[in-house]
Coordinates of C-alpha atoms in Angstrom, one line a residue:
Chain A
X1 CA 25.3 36.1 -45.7
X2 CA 29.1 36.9 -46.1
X3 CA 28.7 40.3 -44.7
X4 CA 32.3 42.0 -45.6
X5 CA 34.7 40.3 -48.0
X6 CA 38.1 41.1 -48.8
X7 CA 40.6 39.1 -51.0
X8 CA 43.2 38.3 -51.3
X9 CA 44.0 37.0 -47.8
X10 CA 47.8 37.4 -48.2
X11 CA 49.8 38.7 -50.8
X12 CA 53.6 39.3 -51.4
X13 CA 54.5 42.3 -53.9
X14 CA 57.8 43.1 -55.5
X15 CA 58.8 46.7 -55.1
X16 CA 56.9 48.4 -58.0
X17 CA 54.2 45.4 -58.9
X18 CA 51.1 46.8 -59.1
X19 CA 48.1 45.1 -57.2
X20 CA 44.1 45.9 -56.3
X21 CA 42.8 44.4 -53.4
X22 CA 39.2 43.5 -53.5
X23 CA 36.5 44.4 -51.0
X24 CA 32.8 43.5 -51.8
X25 CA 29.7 43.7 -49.3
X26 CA 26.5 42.0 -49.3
X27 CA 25.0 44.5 -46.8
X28 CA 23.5 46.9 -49.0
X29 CA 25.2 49.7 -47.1
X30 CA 26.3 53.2 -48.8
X31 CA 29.7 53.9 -47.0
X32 CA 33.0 52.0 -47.6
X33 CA 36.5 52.6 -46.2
X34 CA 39.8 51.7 -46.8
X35 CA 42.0 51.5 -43.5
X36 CA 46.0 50.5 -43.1
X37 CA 46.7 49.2 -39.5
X38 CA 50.8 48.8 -38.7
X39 CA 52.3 48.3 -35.2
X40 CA 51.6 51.7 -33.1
X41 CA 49.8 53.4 -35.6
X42 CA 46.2 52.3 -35.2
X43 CA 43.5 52.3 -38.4
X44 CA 44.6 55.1 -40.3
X45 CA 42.2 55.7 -43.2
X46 CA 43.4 55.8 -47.0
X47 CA 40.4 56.3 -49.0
X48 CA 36.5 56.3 -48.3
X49 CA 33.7 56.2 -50.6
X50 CA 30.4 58.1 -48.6
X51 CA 28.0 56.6 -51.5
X52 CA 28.2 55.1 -54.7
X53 CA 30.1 57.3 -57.7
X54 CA 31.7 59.2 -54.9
X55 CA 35.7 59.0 -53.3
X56 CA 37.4 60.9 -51.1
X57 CA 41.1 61.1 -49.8
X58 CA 41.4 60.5 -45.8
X59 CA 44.8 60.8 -43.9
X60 CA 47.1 58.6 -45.6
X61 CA 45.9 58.1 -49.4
X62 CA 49.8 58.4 -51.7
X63 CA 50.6 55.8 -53.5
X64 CA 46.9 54.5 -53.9
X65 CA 43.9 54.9 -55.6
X66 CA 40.4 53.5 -55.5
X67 CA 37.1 52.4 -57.5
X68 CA 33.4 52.1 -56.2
X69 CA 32.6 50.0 -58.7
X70 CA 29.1 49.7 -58.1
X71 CA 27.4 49.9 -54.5
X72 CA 28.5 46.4 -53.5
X73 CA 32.4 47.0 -54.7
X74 CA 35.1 49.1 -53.6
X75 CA 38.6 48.7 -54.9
X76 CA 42.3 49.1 -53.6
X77 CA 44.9 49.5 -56.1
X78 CA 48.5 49.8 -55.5
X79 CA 50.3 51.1 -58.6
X80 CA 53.6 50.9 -57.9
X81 CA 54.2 49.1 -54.6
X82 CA 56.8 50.1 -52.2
X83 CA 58.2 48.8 -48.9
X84 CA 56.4 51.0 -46.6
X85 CA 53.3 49.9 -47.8
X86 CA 53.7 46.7 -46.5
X87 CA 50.7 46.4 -43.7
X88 CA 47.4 44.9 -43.1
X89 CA 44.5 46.5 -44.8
X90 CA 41.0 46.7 -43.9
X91 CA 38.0 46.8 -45.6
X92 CA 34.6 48.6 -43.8
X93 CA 31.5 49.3 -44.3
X94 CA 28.5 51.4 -42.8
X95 CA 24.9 51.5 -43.5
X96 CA 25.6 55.2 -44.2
X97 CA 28.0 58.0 -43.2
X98 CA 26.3 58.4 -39.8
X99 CA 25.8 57.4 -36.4
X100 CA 26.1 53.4 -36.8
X101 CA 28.7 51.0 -36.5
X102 CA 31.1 49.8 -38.9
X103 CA 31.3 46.2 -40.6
X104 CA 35.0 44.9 -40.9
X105 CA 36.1 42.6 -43.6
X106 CA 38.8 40.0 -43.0
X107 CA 41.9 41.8 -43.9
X108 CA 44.7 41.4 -46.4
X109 CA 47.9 41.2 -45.2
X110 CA 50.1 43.0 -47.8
X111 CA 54.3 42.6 -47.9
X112 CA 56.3 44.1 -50.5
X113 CA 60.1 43.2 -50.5
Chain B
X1 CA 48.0 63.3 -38.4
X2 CA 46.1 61.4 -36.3
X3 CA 43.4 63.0 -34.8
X4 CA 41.9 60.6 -32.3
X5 CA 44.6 59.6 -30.1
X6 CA 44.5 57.0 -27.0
X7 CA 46.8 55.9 -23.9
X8 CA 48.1 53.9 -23.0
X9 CA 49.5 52.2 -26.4
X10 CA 50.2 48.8 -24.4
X11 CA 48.8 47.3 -21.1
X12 CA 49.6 44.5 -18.8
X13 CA 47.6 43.8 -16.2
X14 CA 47.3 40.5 -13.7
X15 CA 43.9 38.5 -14.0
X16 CA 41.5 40.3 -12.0
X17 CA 42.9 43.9 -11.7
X18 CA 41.0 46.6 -13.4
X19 CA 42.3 48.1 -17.3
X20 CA 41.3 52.0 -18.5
X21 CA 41.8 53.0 -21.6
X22 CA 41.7 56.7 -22.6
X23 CA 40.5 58.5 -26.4
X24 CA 40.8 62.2 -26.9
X25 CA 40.2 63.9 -30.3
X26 CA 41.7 67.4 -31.0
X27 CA 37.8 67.9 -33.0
X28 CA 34.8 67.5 -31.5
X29 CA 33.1 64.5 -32.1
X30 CA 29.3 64.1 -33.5
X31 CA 29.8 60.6 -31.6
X32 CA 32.6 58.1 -30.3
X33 CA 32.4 54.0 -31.1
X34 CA 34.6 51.4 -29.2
X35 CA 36.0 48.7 -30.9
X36 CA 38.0 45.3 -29.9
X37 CA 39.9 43.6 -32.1
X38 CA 41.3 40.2 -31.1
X39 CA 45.0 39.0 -31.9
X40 CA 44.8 38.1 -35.8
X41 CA 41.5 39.3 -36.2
X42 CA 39.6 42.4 -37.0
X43 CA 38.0 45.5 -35.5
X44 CA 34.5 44.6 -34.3
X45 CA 32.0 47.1 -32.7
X46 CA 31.4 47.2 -28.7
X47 CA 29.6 50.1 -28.6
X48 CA 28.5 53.7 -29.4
X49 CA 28.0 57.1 -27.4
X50 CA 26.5 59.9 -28.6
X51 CA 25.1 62.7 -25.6
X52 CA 27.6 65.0 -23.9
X53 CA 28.7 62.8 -20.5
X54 CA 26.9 59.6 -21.6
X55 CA 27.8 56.4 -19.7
X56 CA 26.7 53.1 -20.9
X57 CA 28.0 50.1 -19.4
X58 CA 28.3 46.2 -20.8
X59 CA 28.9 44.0 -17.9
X60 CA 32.5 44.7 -16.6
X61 CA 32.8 47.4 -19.4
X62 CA 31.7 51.2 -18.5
X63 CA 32.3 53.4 -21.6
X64 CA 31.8 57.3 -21.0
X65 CA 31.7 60.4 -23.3
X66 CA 33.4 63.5 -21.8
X67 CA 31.5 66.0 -22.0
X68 CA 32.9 68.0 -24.8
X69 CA 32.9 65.2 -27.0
X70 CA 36.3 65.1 -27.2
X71 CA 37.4 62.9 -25.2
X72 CA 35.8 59.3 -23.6
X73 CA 37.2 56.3 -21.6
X74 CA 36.6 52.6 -21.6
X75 CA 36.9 50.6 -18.2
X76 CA 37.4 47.1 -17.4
X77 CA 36.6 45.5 -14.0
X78 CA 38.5 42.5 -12.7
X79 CA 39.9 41.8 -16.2
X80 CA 39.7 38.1 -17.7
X81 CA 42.2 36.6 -20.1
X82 CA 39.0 36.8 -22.6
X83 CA 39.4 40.5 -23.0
X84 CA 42.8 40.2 -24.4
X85 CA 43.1 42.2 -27.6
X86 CA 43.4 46.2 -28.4
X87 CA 41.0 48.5 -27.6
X88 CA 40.1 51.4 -30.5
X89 CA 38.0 54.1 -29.9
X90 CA 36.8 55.7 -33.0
X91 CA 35.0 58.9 -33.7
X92 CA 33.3 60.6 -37.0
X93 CA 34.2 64.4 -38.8
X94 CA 31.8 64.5 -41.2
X95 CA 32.2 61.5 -43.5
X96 CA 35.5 60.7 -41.8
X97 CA 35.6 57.8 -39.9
X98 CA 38.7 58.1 -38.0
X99 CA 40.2 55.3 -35.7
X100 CA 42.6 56.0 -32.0
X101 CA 46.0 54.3 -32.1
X102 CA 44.6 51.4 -29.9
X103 CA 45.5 50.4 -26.8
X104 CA 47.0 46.9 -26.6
X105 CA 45.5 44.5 -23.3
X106 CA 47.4 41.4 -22.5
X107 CA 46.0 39.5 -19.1
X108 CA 48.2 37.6 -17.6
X109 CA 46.7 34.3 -15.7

């Protein structure tokens, strides 16, 4: 039971490469989130998928887009990556969009020079 | 911006002295979870609140929800270097799942 997986682990972007970062779950849960953390800032959320075939923005979502593939799969792409989106993103899932706890994947940290 | 914010953002204390962390959201919150997240590592649940004024505890840990629900506290007695790492509190708008800034613990021996 891998629980929460993310990949890659590590990446390093040139400024405008494109990328999707990978996040699959074996927990059969409904809600998945996209988080950045960077020094100071906290989690601040980019994207969040409530159930399968939906998406939503949350605080921070320019410059990326996402795919609920299917209910295990929920994608991170980076079209044109810039400097400031070099951080450590985080993969999460919860059995649904209520009142339990969230599942953390590994992380990927991301730099683009 | 952020709508969940905590103090203090760092936090050094000597072996043995207490630690308090603080979370207040400008919404009310249908609940508040606490998370700690080791250097390196990732978020991982501690615990959740859900009543107005709630207090749970977890052996030196005593989490409370104010209550409003906006705001709640976590509270460490005679800290160990084992509970190095930050501290997020994190609360739910609807299908938001929104995270505090942290609060960052280092224990010094």
């Amino acid at each position: 039971n891998a629980g929460v997986t993310q990949t890659p682990k590590f990446q390093v972007l040139k400024t405008g490469q494109s990328m999707t970062l990978q996040c699959a779950q074996d927990m059969n849960h409904n809600s998945m989130y996209w988080y950045r953390q960077d020094p100071g800032m906290g989690l601040r959320l980019i994207y969040y998928s409530a159930s399968e075939g939906t998406t939503d923005k949350g605080e921070v979502p320019n410059g990326y887009n996402v795919s609920r593939l299917n209910k295990r799969e929920f994608s991170l792409r980076l079209e044109s990556a810039a400097p400031s989106q070099t951080s450590v993103y985080f993969c999460a899932t919860i059995p649904q969009a209520g009142y339990t706890e969230a599942f953390f994947g590994q992380g990927t940290r991301l730099t683009v020079v | 911006g952020q709508q969940v914010m905590q103090i203090p953002q760092y936090q050094h204390v000597q072996e043995g002295e207490d630690f308090t962390t603080y979370c207040n959201s400008s919404t009310t919150l249908s609940n508040i979870q606490w998370y700690k997240q080791r250097p390196g590592g990732h978020p991982v649940f501690l615990i959740q609140l859900v009543k107005s004024g709630e207090v749970k505890k977890q052996k030196r840990l005593t989490f409370q929800f104010g209550e409003a629900k906006k705001n709640s506290s976590l509270h460490i007695t005679a800290t160990q270097t084992t509970d190095v790492g930050t501290y997020f509190c994190a609360g739910r708008t609807g299908n938001q799942f929104y995270f505090g800034t942290g609060t960052s613990l280092t224990v010094i021996p």
